[in-house]
CSV table of C-alpha atoms in Angstrom, one decimal:
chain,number,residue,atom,x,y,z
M,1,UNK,CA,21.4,-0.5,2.0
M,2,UNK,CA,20.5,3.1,2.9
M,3,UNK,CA,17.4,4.9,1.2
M,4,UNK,CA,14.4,7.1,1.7
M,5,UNK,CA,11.4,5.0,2.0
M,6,UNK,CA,7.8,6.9,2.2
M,7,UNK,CA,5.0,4.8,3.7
M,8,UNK,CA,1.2,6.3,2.6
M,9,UNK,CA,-1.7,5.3,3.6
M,10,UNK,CA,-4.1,5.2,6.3
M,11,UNK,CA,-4.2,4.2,10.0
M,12,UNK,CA,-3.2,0.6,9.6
M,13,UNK,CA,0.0,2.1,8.1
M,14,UNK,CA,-0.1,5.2,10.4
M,15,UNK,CA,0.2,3.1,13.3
M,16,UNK,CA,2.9,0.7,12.1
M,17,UNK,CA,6.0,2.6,13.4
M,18,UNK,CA,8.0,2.0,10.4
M,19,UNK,CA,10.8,4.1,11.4
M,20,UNK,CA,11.2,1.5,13.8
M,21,UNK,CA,11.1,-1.3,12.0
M,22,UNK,CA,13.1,0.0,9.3
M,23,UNK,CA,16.0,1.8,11.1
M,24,UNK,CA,18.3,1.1,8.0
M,25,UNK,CA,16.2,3.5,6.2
M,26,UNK,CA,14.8,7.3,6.2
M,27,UNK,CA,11.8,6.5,7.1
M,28,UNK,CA,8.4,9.2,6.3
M,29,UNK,CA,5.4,8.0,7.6
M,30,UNK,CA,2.9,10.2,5.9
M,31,UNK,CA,-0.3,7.5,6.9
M,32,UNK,CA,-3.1,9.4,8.4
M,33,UNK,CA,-6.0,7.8,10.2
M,34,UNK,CA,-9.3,7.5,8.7
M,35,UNK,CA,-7.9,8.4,5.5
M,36,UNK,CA,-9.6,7.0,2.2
M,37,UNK,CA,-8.2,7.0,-1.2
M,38,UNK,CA,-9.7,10.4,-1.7
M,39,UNK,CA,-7.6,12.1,0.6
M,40,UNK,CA,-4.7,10.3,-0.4
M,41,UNK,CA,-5.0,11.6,-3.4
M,42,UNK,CA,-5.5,15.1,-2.0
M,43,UNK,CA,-1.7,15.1,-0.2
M,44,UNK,CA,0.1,13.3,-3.2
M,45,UNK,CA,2.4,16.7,-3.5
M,46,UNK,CA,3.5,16.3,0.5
M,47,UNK,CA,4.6,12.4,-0.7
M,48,UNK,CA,6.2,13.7,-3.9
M,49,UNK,CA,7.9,16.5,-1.9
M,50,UNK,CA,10.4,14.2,-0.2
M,51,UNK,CA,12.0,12.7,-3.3
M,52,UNK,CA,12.1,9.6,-1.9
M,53,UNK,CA,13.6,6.3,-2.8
M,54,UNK,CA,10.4,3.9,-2.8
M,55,UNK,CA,6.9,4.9,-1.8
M,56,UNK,CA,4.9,1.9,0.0
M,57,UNK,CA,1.1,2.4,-0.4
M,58,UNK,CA,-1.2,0.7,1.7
M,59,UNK,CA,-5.0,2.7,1.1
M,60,UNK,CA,-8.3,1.2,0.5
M,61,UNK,CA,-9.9,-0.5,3.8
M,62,UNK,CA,-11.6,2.6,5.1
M,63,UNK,CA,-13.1,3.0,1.1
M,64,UNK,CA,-14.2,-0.5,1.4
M,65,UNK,CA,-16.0,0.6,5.4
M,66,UNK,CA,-17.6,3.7,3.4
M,67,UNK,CA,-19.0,1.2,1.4
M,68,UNK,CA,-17.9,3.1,-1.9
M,69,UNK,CA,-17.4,0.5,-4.8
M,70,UNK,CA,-15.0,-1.4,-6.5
M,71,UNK,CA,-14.9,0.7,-9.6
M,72,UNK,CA,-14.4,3.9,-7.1
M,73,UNK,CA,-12.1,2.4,-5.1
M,74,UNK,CA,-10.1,1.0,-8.2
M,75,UNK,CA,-9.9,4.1,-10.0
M,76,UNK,CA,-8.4,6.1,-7.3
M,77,UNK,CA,-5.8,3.3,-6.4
M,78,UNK,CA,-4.9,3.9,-10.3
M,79,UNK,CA,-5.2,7.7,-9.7
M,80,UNK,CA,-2.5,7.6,-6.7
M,81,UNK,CA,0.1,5.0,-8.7
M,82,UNK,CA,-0.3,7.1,-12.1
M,83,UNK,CA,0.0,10.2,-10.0
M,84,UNK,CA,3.7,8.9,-8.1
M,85,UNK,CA,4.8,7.5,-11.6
M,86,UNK,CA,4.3,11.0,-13.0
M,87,UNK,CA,5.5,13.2,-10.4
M,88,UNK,CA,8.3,10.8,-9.3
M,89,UNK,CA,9.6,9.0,-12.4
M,90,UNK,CA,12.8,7.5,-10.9
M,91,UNK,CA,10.8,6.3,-7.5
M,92,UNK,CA,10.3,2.9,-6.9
M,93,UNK,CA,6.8,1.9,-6.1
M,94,UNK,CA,5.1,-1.2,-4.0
M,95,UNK,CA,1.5,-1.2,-4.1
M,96,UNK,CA,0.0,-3.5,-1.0
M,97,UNK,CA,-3.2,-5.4,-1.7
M,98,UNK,CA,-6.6,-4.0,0.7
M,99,UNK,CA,-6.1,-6.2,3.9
M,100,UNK,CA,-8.9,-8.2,4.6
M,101,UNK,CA,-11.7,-7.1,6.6
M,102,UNK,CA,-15.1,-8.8,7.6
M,103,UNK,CA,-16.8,-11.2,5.5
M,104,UNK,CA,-19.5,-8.9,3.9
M,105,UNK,CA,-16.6,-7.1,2.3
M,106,UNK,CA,-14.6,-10.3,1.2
M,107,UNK,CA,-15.7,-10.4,-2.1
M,108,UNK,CA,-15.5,-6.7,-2.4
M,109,UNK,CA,-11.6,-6.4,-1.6
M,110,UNK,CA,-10.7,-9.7,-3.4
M,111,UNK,CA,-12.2,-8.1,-6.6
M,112,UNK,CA,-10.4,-4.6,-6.0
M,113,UNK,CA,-7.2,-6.8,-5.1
M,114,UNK,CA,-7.7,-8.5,-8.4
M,115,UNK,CA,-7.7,-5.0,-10.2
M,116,UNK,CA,-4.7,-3.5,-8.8
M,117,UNK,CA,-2.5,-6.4,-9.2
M,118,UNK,CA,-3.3,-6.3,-13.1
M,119,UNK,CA,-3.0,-2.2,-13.1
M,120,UNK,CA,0.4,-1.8,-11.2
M,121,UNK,CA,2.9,-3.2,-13.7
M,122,UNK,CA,1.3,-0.1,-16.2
M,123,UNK,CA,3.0,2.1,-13.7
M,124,UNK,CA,6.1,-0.4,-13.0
M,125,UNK,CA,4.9,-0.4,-9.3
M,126,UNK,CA,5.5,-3.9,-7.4
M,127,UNK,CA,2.0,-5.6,-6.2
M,128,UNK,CA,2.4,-7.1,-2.4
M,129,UNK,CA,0.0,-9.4,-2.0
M,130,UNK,CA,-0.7,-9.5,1.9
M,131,UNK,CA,-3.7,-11.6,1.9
M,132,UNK,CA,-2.6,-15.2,2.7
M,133,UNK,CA,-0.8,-13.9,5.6
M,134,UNK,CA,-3.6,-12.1,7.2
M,135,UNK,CA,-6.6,-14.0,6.2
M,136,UNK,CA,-8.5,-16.7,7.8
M,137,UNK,CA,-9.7,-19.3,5.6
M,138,UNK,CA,-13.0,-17.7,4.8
M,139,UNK,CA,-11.4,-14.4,4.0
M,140,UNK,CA,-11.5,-12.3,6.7
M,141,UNK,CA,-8.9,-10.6,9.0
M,142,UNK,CA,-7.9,-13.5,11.1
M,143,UNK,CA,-8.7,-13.0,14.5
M,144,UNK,CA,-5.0,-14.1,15.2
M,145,UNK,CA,-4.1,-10.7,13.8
M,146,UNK,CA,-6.8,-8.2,14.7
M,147,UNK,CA,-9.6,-8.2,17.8
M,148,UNK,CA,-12.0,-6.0,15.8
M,149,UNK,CA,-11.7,-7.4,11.9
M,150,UNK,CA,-9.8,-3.9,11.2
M,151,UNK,CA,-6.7,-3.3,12.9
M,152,UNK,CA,-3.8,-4.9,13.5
M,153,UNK,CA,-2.6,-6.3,17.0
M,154,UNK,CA,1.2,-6.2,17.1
M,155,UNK,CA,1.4,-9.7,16.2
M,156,UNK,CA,-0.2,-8.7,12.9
M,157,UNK,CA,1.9,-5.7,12.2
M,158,UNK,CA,4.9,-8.7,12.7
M,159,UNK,CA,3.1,-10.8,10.2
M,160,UNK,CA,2.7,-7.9,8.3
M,161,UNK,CA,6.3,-7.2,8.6
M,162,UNK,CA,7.6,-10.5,7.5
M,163,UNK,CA,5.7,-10.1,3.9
M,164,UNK,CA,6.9,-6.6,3.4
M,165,UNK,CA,10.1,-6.7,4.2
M,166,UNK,CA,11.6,-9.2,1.7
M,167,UNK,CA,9.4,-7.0,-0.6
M,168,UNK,CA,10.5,-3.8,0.0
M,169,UNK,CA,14.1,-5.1,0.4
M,170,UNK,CA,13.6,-6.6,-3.6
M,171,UNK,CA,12.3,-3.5,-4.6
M,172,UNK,CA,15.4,-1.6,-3.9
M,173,UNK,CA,17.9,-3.9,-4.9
M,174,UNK,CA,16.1,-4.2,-8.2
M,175,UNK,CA,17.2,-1.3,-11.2
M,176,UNK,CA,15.9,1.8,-11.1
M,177,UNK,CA,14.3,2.1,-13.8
M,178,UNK,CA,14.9,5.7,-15.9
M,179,UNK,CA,11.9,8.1,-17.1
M,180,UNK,CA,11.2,6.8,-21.1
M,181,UNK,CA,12.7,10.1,-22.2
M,182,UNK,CA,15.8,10.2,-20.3
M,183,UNK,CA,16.5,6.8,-21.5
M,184,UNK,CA,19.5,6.2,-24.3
M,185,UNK,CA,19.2,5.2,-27.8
């Protein structure tokens, strides 16, 4: 399975190496640090611009530190996947829940999670869910996984790893699915 895979997003997915951990594919990683669903938004031509296979999206957590709210955060989650599905019709897409963070913001991301998993199939983007795997069992980034409730050791990029994987490996064996007006009578 060969393919060009774009990973957006922010630090967590900036510092993931992906080309590494996907060597069977061309791998773009166009996660920036810092980034919020805002400036996602802003580059959306730079992801479009490499006609990829499947984009991966993984945006939300620094929203969630800027203390912006659900409705904000939602809608420009909806922005990004409605944006991809127009501009790249034929691209597959996986959407990957807000990670968890610390337990003031539990309720927060579960309720954005919640959102997003309803919205995606309007855009036929896949949903990851990557909660159970990083989560303790009162919410928050386990501590296995992160030492500062944000990012990711390297054994939590592996945990990480083994939930997306499977996913994104699905998602490119599944059909492509062809723009509505392209599609025979």
């Amino acid at each position: 399975m060969a393919g060009v895979v774009v990973f957006v997003g922010d630090g967590l997915s900036a510092g993931a190496r992906w080309d590494e951990r996907f060597p069977e594919f061309e791998v773009h990683n166009l996660g920036v640090s810092g980034d919020t669903t805002d400036e996602v938004i802003a580059r959306l031509d730079s992801v479009a611009e490499t006609d990829p296979d499947a984009v991966v999206l993984q945006v939300g957590t620094n929203d969630v530190g800027w203390q912006r709210s659900d409705e904000y955060i939602v809608r420009n989650i909806e922005t990004i996947l409605w944006t991809l599905h127009k501009k790249l019709p034929v691209t597959r897409l996986l959407v990957q829940s807000v990670p968890p963070r610390e337990q003031e913001f539990v309720p927060l991301i579960r309720t954005i999670n919640c959102h997003v998993r309803q919205f995606a199939p309007t855009v036929k983007a896949h949903y990851l869910d990557l909660w159970p795997a990083l989560a303790d069992s009162e919410g928050k980034l386990s501590a296995e996984w992160s030492t500062d409730s944000l990012h990711l050791t390297e054994a939590g990029y592996v945990v990480w790893l083994s939930e997306l994987r499977p996913a994104l490996v699905d998602l490119l064996e599944s059909p492509q699915t062809l723009p509505i007006s392209t599609q025979p009578a």
